Coordinates of C-alpha atoms in Angstrom, one line a residue:
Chain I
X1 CA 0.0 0.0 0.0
X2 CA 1.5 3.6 -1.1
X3 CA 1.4 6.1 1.9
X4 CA -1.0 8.5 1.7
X5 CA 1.8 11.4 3.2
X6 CA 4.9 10.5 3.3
X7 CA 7.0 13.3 5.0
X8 CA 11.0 13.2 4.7
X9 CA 13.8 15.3 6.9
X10 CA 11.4 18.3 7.5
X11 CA 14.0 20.8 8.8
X12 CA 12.4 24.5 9.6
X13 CA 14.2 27.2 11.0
X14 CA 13.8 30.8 12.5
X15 CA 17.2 31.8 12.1
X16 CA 19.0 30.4 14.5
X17 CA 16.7 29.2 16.5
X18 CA 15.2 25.7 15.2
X19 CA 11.0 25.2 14.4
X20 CA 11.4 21.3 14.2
X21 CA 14.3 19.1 12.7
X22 CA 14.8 16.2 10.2
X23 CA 11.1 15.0 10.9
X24 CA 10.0 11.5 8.7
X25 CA 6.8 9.8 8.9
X26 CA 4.2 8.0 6.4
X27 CA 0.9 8.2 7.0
X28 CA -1.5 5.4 5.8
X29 CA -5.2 5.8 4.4
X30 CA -7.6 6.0 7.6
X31 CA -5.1 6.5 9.7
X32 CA -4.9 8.7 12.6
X33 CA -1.6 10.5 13.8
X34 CA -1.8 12.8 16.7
X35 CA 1.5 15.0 17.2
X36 CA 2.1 16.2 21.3
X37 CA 4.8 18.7 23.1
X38 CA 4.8 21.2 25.0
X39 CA 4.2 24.4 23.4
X40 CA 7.7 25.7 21.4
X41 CA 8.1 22.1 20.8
X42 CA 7.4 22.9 17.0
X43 CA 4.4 20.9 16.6
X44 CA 2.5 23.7 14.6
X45 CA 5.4 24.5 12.8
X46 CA 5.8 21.3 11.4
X47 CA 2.0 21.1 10.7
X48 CA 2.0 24.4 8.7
X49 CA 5.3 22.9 6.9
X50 CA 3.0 20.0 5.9
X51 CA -0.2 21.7 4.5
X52 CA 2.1 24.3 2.5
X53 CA 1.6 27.4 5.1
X54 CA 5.6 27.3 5.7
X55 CA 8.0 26.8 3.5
X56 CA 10.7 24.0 5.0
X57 CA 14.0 24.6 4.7
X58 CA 14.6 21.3 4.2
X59 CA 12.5 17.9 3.4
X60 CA 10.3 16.5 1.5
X61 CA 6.4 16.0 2.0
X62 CA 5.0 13.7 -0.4
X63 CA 1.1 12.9 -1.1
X64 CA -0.2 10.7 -3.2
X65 CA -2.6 12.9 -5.6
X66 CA -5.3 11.2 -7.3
X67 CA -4.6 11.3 -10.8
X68 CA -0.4 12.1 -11.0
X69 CA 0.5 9.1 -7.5
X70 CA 3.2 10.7 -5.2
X71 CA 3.9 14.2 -5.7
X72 CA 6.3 15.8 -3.3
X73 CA 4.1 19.2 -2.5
X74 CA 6.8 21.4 -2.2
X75 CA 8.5 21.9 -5.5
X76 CA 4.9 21.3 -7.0
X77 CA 4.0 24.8 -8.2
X78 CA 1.8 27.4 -5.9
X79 CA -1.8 26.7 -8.2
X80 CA -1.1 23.4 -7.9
X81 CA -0.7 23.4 -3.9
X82 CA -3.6 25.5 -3.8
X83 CA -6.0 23.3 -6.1
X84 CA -5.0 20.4 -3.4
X85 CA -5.7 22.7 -0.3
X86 CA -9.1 23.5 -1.6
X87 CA -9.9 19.8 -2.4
X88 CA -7.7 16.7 -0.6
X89 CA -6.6 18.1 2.3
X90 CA -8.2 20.5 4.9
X91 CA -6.8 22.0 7.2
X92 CA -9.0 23.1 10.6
X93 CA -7.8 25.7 13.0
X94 CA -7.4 26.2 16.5
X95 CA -9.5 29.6 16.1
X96 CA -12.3 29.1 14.1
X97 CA -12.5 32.7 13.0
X98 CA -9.1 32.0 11.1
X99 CA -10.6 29.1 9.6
X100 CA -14.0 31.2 8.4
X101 CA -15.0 34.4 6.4
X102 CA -16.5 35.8 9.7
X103 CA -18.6 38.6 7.1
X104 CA -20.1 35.6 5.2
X105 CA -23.3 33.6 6.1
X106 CA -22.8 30.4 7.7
X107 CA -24.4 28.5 4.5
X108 CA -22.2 31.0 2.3
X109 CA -18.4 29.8 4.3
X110 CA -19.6 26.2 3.3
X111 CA -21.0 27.2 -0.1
X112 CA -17.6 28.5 -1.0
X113 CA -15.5 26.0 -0.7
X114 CA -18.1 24.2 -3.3
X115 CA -17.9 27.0 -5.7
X116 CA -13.8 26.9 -5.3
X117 CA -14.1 23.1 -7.1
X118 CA -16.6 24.8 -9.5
X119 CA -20.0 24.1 -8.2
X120 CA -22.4 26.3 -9.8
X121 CA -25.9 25.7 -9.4
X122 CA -27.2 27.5 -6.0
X123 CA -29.7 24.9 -5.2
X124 CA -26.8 22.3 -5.5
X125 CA -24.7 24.2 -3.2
X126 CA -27.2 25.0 -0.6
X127 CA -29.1 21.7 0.0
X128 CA -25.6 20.7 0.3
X129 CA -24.5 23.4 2.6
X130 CA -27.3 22.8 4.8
X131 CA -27.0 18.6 4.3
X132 CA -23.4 19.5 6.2
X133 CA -24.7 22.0 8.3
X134 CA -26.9 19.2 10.0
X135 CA -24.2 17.1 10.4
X136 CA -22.1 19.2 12.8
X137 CA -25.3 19.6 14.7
X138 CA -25.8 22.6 13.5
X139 CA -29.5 23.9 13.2
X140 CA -30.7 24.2 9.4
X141 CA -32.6 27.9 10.4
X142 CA -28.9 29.0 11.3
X143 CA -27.7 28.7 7.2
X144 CA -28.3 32.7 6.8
X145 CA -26.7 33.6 9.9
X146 CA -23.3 35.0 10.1
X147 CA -20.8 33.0 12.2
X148 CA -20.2 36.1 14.5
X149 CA -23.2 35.4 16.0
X150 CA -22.5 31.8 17.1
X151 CA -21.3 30.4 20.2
X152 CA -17.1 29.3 20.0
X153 CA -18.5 25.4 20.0
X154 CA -20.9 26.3 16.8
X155 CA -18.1 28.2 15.3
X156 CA -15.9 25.5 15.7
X157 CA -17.9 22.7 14.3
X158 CA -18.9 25.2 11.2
X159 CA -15.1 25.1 10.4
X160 CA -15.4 21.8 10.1
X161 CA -18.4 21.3 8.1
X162 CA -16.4 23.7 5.8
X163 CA -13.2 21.7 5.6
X164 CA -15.2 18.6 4.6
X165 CA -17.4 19.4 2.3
X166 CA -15.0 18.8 -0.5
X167 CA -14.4 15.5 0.6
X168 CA -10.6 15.7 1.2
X169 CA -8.8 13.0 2.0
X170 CA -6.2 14.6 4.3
X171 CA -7.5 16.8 7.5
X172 CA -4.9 18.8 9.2
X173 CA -5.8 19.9 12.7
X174 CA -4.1 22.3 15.2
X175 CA -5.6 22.2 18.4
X176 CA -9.4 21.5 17.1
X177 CA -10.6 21.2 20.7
X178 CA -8.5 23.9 22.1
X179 CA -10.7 27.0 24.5
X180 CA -13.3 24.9 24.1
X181 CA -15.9 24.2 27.3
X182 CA -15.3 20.1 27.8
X183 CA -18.8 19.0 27.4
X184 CA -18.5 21.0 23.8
X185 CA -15.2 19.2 23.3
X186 CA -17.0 15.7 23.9
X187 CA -19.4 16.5 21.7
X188 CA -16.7 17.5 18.8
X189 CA -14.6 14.6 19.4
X190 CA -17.3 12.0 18.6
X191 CA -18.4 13.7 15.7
X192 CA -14.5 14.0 14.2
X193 CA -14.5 10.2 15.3
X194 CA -17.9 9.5 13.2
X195 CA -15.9 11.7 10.3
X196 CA -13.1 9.9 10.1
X197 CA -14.6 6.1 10.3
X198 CA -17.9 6.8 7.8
X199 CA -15.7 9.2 5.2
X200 CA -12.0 6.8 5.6
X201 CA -10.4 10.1 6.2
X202 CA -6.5 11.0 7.1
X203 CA -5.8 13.1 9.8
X204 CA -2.9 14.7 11.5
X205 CA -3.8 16.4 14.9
X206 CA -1.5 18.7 16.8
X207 CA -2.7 19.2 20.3
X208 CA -1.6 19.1 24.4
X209 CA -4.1 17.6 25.4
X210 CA -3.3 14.0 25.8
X211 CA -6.9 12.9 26.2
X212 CA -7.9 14.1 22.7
X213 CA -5.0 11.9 21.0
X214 CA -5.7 8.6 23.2
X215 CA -9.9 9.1 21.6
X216 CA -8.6 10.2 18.6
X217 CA -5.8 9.4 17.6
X218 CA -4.1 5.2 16.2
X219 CA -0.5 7.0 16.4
X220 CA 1.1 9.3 18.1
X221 CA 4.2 11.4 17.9
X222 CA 6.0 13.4 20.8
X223 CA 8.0 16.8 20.4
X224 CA 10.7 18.3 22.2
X225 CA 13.1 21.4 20.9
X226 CA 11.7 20.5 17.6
X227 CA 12.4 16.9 17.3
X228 CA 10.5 13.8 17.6
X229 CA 11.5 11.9 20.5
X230 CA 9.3 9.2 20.1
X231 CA 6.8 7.2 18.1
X232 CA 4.7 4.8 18.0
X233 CA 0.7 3.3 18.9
X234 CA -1.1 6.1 21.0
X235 CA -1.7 3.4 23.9
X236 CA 1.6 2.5 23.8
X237 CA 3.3 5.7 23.9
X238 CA 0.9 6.6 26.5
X239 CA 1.0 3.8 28.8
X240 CA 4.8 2.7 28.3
X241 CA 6.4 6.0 27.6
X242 CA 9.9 5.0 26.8
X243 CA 11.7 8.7 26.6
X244 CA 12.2 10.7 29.3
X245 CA 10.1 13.9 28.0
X246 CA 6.9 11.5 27.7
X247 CA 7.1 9.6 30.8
X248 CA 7.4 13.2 32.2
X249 CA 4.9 14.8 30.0
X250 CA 2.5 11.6 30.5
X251 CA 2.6 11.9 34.7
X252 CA 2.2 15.6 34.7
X253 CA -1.2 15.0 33.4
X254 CA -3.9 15.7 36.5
X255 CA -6.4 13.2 37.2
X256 CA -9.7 14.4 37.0
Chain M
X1 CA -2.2 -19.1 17.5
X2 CA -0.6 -16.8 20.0
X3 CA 3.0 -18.0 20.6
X4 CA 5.4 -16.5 23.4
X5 CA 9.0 -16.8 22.8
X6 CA 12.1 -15.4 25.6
X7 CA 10.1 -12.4 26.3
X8 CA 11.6 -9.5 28.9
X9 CA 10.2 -7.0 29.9
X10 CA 11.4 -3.6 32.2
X11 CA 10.9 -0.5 32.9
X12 CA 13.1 2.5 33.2
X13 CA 12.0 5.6 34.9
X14 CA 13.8 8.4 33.6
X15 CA 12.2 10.9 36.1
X16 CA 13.1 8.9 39.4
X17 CA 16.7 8.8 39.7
X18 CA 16.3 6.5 35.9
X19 CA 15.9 3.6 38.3
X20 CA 15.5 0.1 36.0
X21 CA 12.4 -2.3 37.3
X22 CA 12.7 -5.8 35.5
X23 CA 9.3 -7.2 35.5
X24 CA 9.2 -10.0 33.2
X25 CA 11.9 -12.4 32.3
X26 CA 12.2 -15.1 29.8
X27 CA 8.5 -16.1 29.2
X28 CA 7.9 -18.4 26.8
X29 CA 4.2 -20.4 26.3
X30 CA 1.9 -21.1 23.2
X31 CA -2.0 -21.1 23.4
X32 CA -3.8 -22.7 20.6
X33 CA -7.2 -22.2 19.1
X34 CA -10.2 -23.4 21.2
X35 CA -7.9 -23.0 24.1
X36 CA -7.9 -21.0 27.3
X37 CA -5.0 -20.3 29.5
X38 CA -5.1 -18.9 32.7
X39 CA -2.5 -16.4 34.0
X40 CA -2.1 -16.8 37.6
X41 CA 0.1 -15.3 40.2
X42 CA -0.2 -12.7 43.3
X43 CA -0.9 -9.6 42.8
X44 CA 2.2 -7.3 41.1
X45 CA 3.5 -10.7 39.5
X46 CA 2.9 -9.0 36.3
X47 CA -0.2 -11.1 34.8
X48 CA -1.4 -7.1 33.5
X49 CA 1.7 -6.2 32.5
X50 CA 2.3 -9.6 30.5
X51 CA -1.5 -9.1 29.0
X52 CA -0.5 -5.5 27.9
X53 CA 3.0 -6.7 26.1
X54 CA 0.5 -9.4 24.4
X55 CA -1.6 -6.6 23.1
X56 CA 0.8 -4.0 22.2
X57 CA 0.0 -2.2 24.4
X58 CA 3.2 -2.3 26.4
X59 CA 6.6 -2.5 24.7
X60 CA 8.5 -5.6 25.0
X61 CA 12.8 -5.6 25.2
X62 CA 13.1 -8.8 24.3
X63 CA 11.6 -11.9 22.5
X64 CA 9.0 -12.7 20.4
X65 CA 5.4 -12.8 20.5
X66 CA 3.4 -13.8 17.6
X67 CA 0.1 -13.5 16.9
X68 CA -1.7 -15.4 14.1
X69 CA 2.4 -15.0 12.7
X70 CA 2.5 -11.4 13.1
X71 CA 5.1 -11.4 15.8
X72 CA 4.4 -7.7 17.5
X73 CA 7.9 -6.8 19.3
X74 CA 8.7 -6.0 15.4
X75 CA 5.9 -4.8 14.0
X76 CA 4.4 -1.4 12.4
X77 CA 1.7 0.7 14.5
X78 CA -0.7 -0.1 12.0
X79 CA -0.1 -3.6 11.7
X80 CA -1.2 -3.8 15.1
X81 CA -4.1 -1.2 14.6
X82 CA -5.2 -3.9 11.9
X83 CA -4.2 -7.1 14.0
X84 CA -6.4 -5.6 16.9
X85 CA -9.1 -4.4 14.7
X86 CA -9.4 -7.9 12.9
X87 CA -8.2 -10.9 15.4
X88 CA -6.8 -9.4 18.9
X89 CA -9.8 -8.5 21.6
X90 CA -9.3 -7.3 24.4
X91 CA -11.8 -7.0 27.5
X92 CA -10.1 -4.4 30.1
X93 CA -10.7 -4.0 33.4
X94 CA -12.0 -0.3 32.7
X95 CA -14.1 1.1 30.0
X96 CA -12.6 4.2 28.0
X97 CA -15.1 5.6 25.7
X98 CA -15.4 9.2 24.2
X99 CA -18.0 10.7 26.6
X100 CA -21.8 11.2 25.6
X101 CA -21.5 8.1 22.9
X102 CA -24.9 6.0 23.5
X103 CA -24.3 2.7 24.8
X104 CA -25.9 0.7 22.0
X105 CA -23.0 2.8 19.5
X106 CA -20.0 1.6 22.2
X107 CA -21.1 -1.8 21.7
X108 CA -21.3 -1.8 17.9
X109 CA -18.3 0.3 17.2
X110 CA -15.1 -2.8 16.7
X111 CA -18.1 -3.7 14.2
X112 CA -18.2 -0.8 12.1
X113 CA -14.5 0.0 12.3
X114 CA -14.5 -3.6 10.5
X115 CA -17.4 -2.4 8.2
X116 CA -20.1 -4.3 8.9
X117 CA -23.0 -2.0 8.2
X118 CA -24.7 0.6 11.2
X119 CA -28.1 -1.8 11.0
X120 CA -26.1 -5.0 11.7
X121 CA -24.2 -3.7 13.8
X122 CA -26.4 -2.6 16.6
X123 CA -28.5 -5.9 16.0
X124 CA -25.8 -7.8 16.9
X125 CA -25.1 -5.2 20.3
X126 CA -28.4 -5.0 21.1
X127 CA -27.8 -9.3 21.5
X128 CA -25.2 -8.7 23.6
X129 CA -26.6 -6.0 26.0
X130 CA -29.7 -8.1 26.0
X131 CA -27.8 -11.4 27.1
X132 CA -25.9 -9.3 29.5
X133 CA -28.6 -8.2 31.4
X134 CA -28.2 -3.8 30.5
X135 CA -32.3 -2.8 30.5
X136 CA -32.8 -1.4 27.3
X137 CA -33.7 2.2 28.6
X138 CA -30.3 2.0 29.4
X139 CA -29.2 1.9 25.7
X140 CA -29.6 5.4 24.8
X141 CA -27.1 6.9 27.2
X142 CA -23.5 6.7 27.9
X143 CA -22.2 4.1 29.4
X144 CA -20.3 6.6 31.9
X145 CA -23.0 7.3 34.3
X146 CA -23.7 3.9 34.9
X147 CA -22.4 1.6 37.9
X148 CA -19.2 -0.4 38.1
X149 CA -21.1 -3.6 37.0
X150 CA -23.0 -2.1 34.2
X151 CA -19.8 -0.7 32.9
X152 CA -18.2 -4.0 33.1
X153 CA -21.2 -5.7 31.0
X154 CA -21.2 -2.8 28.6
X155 CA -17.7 -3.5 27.9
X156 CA -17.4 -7.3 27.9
X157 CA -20.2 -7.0 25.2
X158 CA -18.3 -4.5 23.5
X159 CA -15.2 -7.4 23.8
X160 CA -17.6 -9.6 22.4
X161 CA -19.0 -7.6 19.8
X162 CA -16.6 -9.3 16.9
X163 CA -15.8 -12.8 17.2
X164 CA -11.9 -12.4 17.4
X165 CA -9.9 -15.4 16.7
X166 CA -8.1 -14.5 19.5
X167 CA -8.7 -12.6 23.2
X168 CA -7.4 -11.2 26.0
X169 CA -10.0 -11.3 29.3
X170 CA -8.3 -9.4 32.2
X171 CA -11.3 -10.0 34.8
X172 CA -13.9 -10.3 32.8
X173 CA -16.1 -11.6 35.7
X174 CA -15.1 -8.8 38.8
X175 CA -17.7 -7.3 39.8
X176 CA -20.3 -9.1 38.5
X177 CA -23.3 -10.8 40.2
X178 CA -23.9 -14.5 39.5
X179 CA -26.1 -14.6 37.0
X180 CA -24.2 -12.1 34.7
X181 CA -21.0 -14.1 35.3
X182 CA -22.8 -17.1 34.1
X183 CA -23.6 -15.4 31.3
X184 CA -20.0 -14.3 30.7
X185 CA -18.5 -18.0 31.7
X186 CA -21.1 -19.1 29.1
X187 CA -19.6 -16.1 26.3
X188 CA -16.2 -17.3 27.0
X189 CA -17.0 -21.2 26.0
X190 CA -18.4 -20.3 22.8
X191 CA -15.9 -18.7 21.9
X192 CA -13.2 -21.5 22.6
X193 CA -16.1 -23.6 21.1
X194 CA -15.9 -21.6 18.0
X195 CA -12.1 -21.7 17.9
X196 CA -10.9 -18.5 19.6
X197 CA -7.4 -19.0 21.3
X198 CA -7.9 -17.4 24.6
X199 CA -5.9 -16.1 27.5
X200 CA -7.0 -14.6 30.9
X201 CA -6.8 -13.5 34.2
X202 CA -9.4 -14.7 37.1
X203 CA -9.4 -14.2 40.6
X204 CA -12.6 -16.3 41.0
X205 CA -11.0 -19.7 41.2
X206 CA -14.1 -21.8 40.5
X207 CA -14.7 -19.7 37.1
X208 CA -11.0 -20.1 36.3
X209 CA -11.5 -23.6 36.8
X210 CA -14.4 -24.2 34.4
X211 CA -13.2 -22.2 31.9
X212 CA -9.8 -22.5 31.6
X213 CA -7.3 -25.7 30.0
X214 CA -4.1 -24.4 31.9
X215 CA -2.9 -22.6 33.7
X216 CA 0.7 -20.4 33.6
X217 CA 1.7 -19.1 37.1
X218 CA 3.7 -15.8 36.1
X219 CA 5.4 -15.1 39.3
X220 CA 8.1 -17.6 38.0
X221 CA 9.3 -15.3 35.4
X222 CA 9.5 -12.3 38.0
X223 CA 12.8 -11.6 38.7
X224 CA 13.0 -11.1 42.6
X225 CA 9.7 -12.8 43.0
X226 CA 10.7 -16.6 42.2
X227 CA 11.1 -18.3 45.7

């Protein structure tokens, strides 16, 4: 089976200071990864280095597009890059407002994403719309409103519905649960799990919260200084943390 | 169908002075389909620990342990993702779920992660709860409201849901009242009668008895526990 990512010696840095070094991981269809650390630990650097926000200084990542097979999506051109943000991978961020038009109806920040693959018939895109809208538990009578008047939960889970519309098969995540109130972040958490089962999604999630990636997530990665200091099944990395960052990192955690 | 060769075991704690615990030393033991062992020993022998290394879920040092001839110790997270998804089960002490998940949906989930469809599915959970004794009203709601002994049903049937080939029980019958335990005693034959290779723990003798072919006392393979 052909990796769906396949990410070689991503090296980023802020002059001297490093933003993650020589990271290398393939990702298979359906599968999971979360990526933990503290925060500096470069985690979100090396997500935007992945979904084509940063350019790496060095590495490759390479996805496997539908009609050309493995393209490595840095030296692809910027239309190209573009054409696959808008419709295989997704990218969902920790602050919904930077993930939304916050001027544009809530039917209208789904509708767009349609229209950017060339949807064209209104009726098309708004059954659609609302069809999505309904499946973030979203009320249909809320298509016209503008997200500034929803709730940070609602706002949330319209970023979503607007990431997936498309159908990508790559979701990147920073933080999707982050500021949230917990019972919303329960609620989100079995929906993303639904996602990911029903529509065989990918998805890379960059969090702290060590709860999230043992629902969520079938691997896990942990970050210190910018490197991965170790890999491997979320149970396992959680349970029998071999490094000493994650046995630290995993006991610092407070029981609730 | 689940073969144990030289395994070791420790633990190193980096954070407390990087102090090295061995646990497990040289274990070696083969169960074969339609077979149940028993894992016996007092308690901080390591039967958990041993369970966990069986499952993945703790790494082993050293050795071999295969599974339907994938031997773990080597392999690929998703190998294992697959290998538990298709053929491992396990039936912890303690049910994790994702909070506000309806019961009936826990139950049928290792179903529809192997694609069986969402109809099937919950026929075959709603079986299971119904055998196990969880009212129906029940069904609706998640399972983490609910008592020690409803939690344990909810996730035995949940253990149960797919019929792996092999399983790991660790207590399956703990907190139960006797006529759930028969009914868990009487889930755990037909599955050896259908073929499953089975390993567990019991602290109820008499069901450990019925059940089980053999049993493996592990507090020979402690180091600093052997008399």
């Amino acid at each position: 089976m052909t990796p769906l990512l396949s990410v070689q010696g991503i090296t980023k840095r802020y002059g001297a200071h490093i933003g993650c070094a020589d990271v290398s991981f393939d990702l298979y269809p359906g599968e999971v990864m979360g990526i933990v650390g503290e925060s500096g630990s470069g985690k979100s650097t090396l997500l935007n280095c992945m979904a084509g926000h940063l350019t790496p200084d060095a590495g490759q990542v390479v996805f496997d597009t539908r009609t050309d097979g493995p393209r490595d999506t840095i030296t692809m051109s910027e239309p190209e890059r573009r054409m696959l943000g808008r419709t295989d991978w997704a990218f969902v961020h920790q602050h919904a407002r930077d993930g939304l038009r916050m001027g544009v109806s809530a039917g209208g920040n789904v509708g767009e994403r349609l229209m950017a693959v060339g949807e064209r018939h209104y009726g098309d895109i708004r059954a659609k719309a609302t069809d999505w809208l309904g499946r973030v538990e979203i009320d249909a009578s809320r298509v016209d409103d503008r997200p500034t008047t929803f709730s940070g939960g609602m706002q949330q889970r319209l970023q979503i519905a607007r990431n997936l519309v498309t159908g990508p098969r790559l979701v990147f995540m920073d933080e999707p649960t982050g500021g949230l109130d917990v019972s919303v972040q329960a609620r989100l958490l079995d929906l993303l799990r639904g996602l990911v089962r029903d529509m065989g999604l990918s998805a890379i999630i960059v969090t702290h919260d060590l709860a999230v990636v043992r629902l969520l997530a079938d691997r896990l990665m942990v970050m210190k200084s910018g490197r991965v200091v170790e890999a491997g099944l979320t149970d396992q990395v959680l349970d029998d943390p071999q490094h000493a960052y994650s046995q630290l990192l995993v006991s610092s955690v407070l029981q609730v | 169908m689940i073969e144990l060769k030289d395994v070791s075991k420790t633990f190193t704690l980096h954070n407390q002075g990087s102090a090295v615990i061995e646990v497990i030393s040289n274990v070696s033991f083969a169960v074969a389909p339609g077979e149940c062992v028993a894992l016996t020993g007092a308690s901080g022998a390591g039967k958990s620990t041993l369970m966990r290394m069986i499952y993945g879920n703790y790494l082993t040092q050293a050795g071999e342990i295969r599974i339907g001839g994938l031997d773990i110790v080597r392999s690929e997270p998703r190998d294992i993702i697959k290998l538990r998804r298709d053929v491992l089960g396990y039936v912890s002490q303690f049910l994790r779920v994702v909070p506000r998940v309806p019961t009936l949906d826990v139950v049928a989930e290792p179903l529809r992660a192997l694609g069986v469809p969402a109809g099937d599915a919950q026929d075959r959970a709603s079986a299971l709860l119904t055998q196990l004794n969880i009212p129906e009203r029940l069904w609706p709601l998640s399972p983490t409201t609910f008592s020690g002994g409803e939690q344990q049903r909810v996730n035995i049937a949940r253990g149960f849901a797919h019929t792996y080939p092999a399983m790991l029980l660790d207590e399956p019958t703990a907190s139960l009242d006797a006529a759930n335990r028969e009914v868990v005693l009487s889930l755990i034959e037909d599955a050896k009668a259908r073929g499953a290779a089975i390993i567990g723990i019991f602290h109820d003798a008499a069901a450990r008895a019925r059940v089980c072919d053999r049993e493996i006392d592990v507090s020979r393979f402690t180091p600093g526990m052997a008399a």
